[in-house]
PDB file of N, CA and C and ligand atoms in Angstrom:
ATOM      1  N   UNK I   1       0.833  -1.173   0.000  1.00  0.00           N
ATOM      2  CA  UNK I   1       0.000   0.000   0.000  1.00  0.00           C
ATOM      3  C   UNK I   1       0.881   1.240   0.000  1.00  0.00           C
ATOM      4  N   UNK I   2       0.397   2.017  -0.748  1.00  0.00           N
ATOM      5  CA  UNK I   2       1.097   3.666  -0.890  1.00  0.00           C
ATOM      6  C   UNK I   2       0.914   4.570  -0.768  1.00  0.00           C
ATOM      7  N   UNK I   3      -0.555   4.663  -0.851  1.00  0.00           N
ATOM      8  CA  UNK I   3      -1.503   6.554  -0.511  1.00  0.00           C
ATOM      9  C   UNK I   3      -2.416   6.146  -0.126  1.00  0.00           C
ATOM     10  N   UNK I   4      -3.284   6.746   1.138  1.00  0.00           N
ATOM     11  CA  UNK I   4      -4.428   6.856   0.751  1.00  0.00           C
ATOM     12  C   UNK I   4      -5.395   7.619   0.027  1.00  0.00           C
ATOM     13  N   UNK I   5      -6.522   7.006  -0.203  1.00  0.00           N
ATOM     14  CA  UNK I   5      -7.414   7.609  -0.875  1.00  0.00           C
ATOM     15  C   UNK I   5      -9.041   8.201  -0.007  1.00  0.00           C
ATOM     16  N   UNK I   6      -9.033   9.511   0.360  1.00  0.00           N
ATOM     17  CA  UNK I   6     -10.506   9.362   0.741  1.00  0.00           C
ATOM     18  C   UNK I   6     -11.149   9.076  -0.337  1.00  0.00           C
ATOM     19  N   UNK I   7     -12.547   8.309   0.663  1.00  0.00           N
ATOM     20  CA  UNK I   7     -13.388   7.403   0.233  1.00  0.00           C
ATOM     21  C   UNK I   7     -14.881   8.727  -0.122  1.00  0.00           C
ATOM     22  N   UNK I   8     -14.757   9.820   0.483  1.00  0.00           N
ATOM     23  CA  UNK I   8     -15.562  11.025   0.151  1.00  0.00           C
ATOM     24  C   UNK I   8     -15.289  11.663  -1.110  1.00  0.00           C
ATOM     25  N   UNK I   9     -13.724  12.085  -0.857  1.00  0.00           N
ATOM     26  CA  UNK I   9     -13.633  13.088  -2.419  1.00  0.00           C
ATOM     27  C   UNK I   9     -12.209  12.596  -3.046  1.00  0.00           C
ATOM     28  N   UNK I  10     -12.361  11.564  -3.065  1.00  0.00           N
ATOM     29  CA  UNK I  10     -10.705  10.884  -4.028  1.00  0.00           C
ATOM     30  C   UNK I  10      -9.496  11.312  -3.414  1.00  0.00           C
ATOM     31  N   UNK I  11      -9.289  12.336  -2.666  1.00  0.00           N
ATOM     32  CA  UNK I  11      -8.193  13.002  -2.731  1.00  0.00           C
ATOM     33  C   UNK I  11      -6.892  12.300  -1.682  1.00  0.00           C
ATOM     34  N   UNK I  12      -5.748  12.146  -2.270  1.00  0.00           N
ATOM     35  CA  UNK I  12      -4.916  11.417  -2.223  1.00  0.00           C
ATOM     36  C   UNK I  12      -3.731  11.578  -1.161  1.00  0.00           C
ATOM     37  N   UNK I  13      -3.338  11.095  -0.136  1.00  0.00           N
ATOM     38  CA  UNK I  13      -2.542  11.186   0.947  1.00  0.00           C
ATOM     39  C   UNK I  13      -1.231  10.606   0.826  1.00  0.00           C
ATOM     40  N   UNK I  14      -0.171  11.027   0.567  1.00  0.00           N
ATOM     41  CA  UNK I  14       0.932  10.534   0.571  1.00  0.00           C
ATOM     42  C   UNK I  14       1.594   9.895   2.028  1.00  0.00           C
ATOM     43  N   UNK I  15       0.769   9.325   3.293  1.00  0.00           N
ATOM     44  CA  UNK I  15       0.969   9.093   4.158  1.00  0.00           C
ATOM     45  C   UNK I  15       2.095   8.393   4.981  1.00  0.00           C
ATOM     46  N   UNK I  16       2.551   7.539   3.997  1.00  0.00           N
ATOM     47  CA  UNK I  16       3.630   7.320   3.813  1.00  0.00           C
ATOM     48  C   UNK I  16       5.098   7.667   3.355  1.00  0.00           C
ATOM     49  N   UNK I  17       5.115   8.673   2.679  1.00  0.00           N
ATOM     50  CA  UNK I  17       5.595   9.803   2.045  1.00  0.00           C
ATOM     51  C   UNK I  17       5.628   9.069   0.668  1.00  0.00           C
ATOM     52  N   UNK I  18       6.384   9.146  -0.313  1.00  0.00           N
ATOM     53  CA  UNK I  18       6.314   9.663  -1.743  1.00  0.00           C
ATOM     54  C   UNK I  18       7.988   8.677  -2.399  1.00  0.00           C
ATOM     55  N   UNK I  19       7.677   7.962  -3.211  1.00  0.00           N
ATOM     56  CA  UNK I  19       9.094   6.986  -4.198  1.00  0.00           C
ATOM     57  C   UNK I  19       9.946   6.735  -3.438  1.00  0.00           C
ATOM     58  N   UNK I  20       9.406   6.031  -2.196  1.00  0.00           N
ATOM     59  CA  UNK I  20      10.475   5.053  -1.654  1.00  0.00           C
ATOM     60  C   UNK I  20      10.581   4.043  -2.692  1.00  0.00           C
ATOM     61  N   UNK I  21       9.166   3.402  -2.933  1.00  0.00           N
ATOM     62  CA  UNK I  21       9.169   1.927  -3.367  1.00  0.00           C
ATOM     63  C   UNK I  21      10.012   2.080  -4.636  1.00  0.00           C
ATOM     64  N   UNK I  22       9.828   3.159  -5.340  1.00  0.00           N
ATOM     65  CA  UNK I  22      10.807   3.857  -6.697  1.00  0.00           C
ATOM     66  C   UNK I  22      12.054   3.298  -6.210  1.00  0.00           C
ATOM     67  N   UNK I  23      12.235   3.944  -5.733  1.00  0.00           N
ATOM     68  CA  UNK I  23      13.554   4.176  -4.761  1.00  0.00           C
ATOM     69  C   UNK I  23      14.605   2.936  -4.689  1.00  0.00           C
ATOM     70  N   UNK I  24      13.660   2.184  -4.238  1.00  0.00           N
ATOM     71  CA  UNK I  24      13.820   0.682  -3.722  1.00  0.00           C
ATOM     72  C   UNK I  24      14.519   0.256  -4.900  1.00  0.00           C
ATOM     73  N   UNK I  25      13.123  -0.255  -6.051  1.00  0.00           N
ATOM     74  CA  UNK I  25      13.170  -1.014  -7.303  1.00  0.00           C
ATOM     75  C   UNK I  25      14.463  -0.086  -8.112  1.00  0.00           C
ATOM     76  N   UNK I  26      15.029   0.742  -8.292  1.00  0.00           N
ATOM     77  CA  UNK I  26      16.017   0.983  -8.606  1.00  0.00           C
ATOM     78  C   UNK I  26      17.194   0.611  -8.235  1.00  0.00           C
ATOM     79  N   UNK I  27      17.322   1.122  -6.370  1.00  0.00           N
ATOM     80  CA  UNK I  27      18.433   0.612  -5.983  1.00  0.00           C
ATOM     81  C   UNK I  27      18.692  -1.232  -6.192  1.00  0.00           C
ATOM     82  N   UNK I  28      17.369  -1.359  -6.149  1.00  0.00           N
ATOM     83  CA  UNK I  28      17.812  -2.896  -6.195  1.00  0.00           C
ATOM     84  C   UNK I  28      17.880  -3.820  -7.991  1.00  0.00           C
ATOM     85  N   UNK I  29      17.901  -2.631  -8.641  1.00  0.00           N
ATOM     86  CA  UNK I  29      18.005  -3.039 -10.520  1.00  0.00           C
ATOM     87  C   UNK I  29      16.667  -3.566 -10.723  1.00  0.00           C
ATOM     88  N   UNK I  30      15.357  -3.916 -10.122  1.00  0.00           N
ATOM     89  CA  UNK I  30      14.353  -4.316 -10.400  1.00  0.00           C
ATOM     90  C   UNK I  30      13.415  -3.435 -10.551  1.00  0.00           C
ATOM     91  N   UNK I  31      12.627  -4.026 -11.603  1.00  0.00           N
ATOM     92  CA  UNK I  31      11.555  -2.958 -12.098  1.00  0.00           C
ATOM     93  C   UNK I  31      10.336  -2.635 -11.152  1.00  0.00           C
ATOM     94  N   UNK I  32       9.873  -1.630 -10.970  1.00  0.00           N
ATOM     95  CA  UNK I  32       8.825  -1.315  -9.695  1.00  0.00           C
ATOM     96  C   UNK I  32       7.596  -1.097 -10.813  1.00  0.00           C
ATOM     97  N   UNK I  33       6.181  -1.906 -10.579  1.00  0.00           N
ATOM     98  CA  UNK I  33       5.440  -2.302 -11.057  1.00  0.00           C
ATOM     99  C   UNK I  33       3.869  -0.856 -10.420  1.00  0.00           C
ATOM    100  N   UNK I  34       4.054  -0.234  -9.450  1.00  0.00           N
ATOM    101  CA  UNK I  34       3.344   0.521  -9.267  1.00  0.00           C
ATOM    102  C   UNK I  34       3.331   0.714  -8.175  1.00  0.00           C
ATOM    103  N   UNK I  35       2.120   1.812  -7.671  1.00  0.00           N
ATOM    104  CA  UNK I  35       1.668   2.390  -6.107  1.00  0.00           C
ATOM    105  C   UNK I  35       0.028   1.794  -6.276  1.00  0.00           C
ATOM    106  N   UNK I  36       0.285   0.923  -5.345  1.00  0.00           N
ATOM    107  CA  UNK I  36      -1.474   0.811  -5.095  1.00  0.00           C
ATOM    108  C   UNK I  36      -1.948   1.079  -3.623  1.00  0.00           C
ATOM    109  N   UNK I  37      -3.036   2.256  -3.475  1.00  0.00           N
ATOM    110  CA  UNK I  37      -3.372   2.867  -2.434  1.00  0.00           C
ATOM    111  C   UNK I  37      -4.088   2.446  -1.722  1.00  0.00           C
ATOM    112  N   UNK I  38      -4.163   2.524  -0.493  1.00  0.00           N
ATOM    113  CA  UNK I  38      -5.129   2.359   0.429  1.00  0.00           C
ATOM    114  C   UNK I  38      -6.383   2.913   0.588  1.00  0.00           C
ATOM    115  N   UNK I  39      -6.869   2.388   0.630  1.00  0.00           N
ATOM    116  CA  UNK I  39      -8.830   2.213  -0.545  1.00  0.00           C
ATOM    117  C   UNK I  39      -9.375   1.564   0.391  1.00  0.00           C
ATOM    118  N   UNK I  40     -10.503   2.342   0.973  1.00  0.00           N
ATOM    119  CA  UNK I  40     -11.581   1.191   1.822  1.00  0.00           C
ATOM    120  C   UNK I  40     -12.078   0.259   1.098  1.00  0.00           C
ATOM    121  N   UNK I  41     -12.551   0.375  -0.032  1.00  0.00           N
ATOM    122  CA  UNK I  41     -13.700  -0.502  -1.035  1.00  0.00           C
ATOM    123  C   UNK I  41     -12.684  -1.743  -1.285  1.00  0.00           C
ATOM    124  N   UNK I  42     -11.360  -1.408  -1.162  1.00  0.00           N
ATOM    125  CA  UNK I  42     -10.402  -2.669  -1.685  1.00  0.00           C
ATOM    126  C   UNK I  42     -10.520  -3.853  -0.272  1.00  0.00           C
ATOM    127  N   UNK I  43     -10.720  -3.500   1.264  1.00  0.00           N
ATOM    128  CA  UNK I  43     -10.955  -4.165   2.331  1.00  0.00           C
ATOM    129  C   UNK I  43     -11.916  -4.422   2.119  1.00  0.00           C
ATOM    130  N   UNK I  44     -13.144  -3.789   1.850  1.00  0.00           N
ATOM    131  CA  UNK I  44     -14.815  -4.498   2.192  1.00  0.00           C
ATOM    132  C   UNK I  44     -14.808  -5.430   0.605  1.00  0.00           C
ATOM    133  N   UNK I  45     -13.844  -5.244  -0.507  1.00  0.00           N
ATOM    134  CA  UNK I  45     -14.458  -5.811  -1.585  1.00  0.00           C
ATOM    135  C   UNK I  45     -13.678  -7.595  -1.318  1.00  0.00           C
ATOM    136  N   UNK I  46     -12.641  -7.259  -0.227  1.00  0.00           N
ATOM    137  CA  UNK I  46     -12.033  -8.354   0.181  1.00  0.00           C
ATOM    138  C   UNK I  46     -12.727  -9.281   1.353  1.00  0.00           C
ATOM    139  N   UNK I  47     -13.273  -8.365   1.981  1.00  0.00           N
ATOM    140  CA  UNK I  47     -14.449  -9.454   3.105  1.00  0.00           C
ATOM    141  C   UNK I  47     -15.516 -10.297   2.484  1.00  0.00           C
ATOM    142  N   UNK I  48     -15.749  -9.109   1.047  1.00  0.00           N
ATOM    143  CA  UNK I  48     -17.406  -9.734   0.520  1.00  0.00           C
ATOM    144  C   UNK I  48     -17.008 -10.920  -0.640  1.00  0.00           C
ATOM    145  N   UNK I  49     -15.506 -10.362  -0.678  1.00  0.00           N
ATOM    146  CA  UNK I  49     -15.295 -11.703  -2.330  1.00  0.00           C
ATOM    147  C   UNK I  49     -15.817 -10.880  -3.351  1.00  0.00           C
ATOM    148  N   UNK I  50     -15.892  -9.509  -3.378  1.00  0.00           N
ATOM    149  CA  UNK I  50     -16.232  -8.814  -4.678  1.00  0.00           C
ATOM    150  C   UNK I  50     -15.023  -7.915  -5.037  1.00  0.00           C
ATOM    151  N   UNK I  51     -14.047  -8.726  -5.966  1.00  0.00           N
ATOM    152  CA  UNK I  51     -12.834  -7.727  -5.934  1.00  0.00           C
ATOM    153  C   UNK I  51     -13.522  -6.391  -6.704  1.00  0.00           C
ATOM    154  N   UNK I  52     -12.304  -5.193  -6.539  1.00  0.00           N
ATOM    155  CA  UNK I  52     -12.149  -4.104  -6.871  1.00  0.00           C
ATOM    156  C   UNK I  52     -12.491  -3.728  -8.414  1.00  0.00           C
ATOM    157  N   UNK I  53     -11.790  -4.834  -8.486  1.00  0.00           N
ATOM    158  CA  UNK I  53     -11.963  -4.710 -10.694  1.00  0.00           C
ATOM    159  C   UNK I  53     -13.278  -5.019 -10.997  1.00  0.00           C
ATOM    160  N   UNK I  54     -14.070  -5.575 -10.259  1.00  0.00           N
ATOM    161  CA  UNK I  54     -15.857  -5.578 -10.470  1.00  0.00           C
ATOM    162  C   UNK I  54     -16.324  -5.053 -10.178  1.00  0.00           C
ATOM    163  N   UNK I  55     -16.539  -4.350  -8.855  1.00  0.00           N
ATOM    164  CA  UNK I  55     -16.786  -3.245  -8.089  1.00  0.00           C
ATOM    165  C   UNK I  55     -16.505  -1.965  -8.502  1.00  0.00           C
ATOM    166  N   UNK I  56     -16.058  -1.503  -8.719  1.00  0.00           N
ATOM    167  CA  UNK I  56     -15.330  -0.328  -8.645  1.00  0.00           C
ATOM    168  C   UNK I  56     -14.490  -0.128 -10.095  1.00  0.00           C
ATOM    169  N   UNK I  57     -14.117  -0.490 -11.169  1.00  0.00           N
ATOM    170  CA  UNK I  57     -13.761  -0.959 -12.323  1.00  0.00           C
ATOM    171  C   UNK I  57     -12.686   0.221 -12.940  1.00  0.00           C
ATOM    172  N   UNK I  58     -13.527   1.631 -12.977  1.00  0.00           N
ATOM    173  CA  UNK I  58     -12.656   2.415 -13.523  1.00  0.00           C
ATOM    174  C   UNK I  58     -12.723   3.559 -12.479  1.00  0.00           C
ATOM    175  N   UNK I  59     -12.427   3.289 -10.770  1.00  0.00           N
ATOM    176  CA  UNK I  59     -12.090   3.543 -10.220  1.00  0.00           C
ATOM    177  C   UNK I  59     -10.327   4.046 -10.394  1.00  0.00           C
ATOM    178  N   UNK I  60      -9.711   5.076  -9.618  1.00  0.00           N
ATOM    179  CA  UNK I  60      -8.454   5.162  -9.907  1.00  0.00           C
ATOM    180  C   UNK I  60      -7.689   3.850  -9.269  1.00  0.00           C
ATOM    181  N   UNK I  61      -8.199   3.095  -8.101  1.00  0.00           N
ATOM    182  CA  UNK I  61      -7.488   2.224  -7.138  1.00  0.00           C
ATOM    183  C   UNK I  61      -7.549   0.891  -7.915  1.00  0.00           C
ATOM    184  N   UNK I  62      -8.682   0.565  -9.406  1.00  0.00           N
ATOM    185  CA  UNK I  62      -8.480  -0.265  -9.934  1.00  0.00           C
ATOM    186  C   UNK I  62      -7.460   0.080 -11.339  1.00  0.00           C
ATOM    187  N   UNK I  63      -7.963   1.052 -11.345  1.00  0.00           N
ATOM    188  CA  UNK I  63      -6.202   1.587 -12.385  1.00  0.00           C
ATOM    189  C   UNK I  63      -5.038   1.184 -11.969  1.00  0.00           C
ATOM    190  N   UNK I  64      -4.795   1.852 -10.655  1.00  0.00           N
ATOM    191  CA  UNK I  64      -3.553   1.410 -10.174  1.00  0.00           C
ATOM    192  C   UNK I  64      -3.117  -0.591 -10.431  1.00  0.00           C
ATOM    193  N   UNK I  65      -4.228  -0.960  -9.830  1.00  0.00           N
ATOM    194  CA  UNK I  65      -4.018  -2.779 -10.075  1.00  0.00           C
ATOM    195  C   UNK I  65      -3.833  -3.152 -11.569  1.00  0.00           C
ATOM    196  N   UNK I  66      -4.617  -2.048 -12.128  1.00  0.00           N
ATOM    197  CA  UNK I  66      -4.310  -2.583 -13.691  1.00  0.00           C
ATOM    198  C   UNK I  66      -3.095  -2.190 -14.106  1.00  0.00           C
ATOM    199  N   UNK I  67      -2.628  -1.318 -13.635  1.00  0.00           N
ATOM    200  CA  UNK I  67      -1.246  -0.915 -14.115  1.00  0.00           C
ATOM    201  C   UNK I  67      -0.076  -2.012 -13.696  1.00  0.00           C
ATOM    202  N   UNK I  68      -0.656  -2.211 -12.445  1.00  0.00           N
ATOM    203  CA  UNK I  68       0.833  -3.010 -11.829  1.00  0.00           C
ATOM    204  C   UNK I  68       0.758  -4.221 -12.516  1.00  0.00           C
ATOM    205  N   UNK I  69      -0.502  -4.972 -12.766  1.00  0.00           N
ATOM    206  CA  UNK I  69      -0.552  -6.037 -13.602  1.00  0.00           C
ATOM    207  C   UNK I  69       0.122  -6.067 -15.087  1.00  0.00           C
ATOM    208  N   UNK I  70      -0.016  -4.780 -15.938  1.00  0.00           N
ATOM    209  CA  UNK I  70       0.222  -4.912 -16.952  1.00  0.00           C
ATOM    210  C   UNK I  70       1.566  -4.720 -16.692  1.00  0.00           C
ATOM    211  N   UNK I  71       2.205  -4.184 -16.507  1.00  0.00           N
ATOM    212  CA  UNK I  71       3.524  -3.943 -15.781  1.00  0.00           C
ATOM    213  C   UNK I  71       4.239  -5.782 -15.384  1.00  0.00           C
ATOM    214  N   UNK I  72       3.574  -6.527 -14.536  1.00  0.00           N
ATOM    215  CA  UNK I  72       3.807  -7.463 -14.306  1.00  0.00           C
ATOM    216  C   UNK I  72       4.041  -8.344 -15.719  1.00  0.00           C
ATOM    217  N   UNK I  73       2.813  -8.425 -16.352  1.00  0.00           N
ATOM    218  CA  UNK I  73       2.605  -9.659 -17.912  1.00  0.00           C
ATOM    219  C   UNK I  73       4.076  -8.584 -18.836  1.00  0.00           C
ATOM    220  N   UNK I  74       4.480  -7.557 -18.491  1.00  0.00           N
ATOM    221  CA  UNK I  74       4.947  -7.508 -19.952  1.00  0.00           C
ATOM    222  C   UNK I  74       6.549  -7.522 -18.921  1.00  0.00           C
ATOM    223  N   UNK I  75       6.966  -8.041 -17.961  1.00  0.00           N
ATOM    224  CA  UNK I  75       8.253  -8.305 -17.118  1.00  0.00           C
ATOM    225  C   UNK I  75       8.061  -9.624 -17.459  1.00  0.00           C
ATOM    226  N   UNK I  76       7.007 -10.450 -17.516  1.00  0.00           N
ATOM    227  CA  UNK I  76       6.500 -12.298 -17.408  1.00  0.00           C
ATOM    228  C   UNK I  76       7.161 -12.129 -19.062  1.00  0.00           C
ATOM    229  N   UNK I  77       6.592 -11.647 -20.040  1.00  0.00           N
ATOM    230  CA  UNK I  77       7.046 -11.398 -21.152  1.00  0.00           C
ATOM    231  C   UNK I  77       8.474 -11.254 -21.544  1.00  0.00           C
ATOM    232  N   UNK I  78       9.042 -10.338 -21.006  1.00  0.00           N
ATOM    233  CA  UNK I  78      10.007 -10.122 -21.455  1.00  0.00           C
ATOM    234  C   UNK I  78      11.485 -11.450 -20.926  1.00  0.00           C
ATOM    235  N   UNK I  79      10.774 -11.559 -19.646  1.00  0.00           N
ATOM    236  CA  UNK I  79      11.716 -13.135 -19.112  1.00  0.00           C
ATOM    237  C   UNK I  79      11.614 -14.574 -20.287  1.00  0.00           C
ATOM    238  N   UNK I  80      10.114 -14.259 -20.118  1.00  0.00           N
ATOM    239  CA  UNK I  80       9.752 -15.596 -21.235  1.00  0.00           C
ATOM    240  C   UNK I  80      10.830 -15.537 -22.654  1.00  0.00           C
ATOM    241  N   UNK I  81      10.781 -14.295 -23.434  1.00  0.00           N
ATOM    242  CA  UNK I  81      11.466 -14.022 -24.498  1.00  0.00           C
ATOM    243  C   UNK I  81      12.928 -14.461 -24.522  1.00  0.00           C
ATOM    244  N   UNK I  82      13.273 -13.755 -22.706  1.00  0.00           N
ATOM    245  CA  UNK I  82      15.005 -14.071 -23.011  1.00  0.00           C
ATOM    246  C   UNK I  82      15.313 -15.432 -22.332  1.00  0.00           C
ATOM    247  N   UNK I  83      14.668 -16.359 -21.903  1.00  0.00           N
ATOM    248  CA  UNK I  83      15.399 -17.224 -21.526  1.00  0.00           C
ATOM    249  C   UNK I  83      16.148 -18.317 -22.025  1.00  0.00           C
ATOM    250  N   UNK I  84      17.284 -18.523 -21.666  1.00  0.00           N
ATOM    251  CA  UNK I  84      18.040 -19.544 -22.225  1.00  0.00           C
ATOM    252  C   UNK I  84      17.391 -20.724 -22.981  1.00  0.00           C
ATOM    253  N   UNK I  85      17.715 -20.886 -23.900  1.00  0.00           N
ATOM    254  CA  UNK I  85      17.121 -22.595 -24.400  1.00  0.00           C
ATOM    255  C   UNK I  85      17.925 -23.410 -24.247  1.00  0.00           C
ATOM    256  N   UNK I  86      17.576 -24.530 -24.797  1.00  0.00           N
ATOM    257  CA  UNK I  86      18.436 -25.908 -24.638  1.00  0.00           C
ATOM    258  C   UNK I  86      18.673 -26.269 -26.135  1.00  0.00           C
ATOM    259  N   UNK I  87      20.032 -26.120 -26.360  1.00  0.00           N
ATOM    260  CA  UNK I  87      20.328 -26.680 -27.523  1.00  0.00           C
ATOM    261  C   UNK I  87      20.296 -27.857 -27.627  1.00  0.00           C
ATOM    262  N   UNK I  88      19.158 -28.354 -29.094  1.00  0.00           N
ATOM    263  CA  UNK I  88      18.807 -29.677 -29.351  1.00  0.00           C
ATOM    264  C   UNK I  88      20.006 -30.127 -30.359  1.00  0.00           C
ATOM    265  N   UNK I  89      20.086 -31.370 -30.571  1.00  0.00           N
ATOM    266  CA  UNK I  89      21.010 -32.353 -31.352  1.00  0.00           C
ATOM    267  C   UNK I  89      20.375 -33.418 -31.883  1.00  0.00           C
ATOM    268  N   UNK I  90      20.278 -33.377 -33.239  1.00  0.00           N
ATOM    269  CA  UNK I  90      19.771 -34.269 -33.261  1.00  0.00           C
ATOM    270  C   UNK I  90      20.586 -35.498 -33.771  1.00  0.00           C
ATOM    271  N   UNK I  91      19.765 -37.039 -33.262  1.00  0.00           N
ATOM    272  CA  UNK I  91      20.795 -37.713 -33.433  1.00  0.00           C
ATOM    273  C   UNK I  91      19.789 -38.761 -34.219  1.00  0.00           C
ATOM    274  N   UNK I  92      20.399 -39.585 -35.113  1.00  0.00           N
ATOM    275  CA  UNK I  92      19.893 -40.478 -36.265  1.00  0.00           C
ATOM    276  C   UNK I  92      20.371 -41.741 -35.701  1.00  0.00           C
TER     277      UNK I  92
HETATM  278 ZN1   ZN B   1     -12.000  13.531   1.418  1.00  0.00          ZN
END
């Protein structure tokens, strides 16, 4: 979690302060996939079993998940692309 969000008027709390997690994923050469905020609807959509992305869809707090996801598939991607193969031989 990274900001909150009131649940009245959107408006966004850096409560934590601001690109640590940046911060982090750099110092450590790994790619940082996003900020996803602290969102009431993301707790109650977790008690009821109604995630966020159904609920709430084009909410900013489901942006954020969509971002980090897409972020995620195209890192899954790009591993998939480079990984070593196994050189075949074939033998008769
Ligand atoms: Zn507010």
């Amino acid at each position: 979690m990274s900001y909150f969000v009131c649940t009245n008027c959107e408006h966004e709390s850096d409560i934590f302060g601001r690109g640590g997690g940046e911060k982090m994923a750099a110092d450590l050469n790994i790619p940082f996939f996003g900020r996803i905020p602290i969102y009431q609807p993301i707790r109650e959509g977790s008690d009821t079993g109604v995630p966020l992305m159904v609920s709430e869809p084009e909410s900013p707090a489901a942006r954020a998940f969509m971002t980090a996801a897409e972020r995620v598939a195209a890192q899954v991607s790009i591993a998939s692309y480079n990984r070593p193969t196994i050189p075949l031989t074939v033998v008769r």
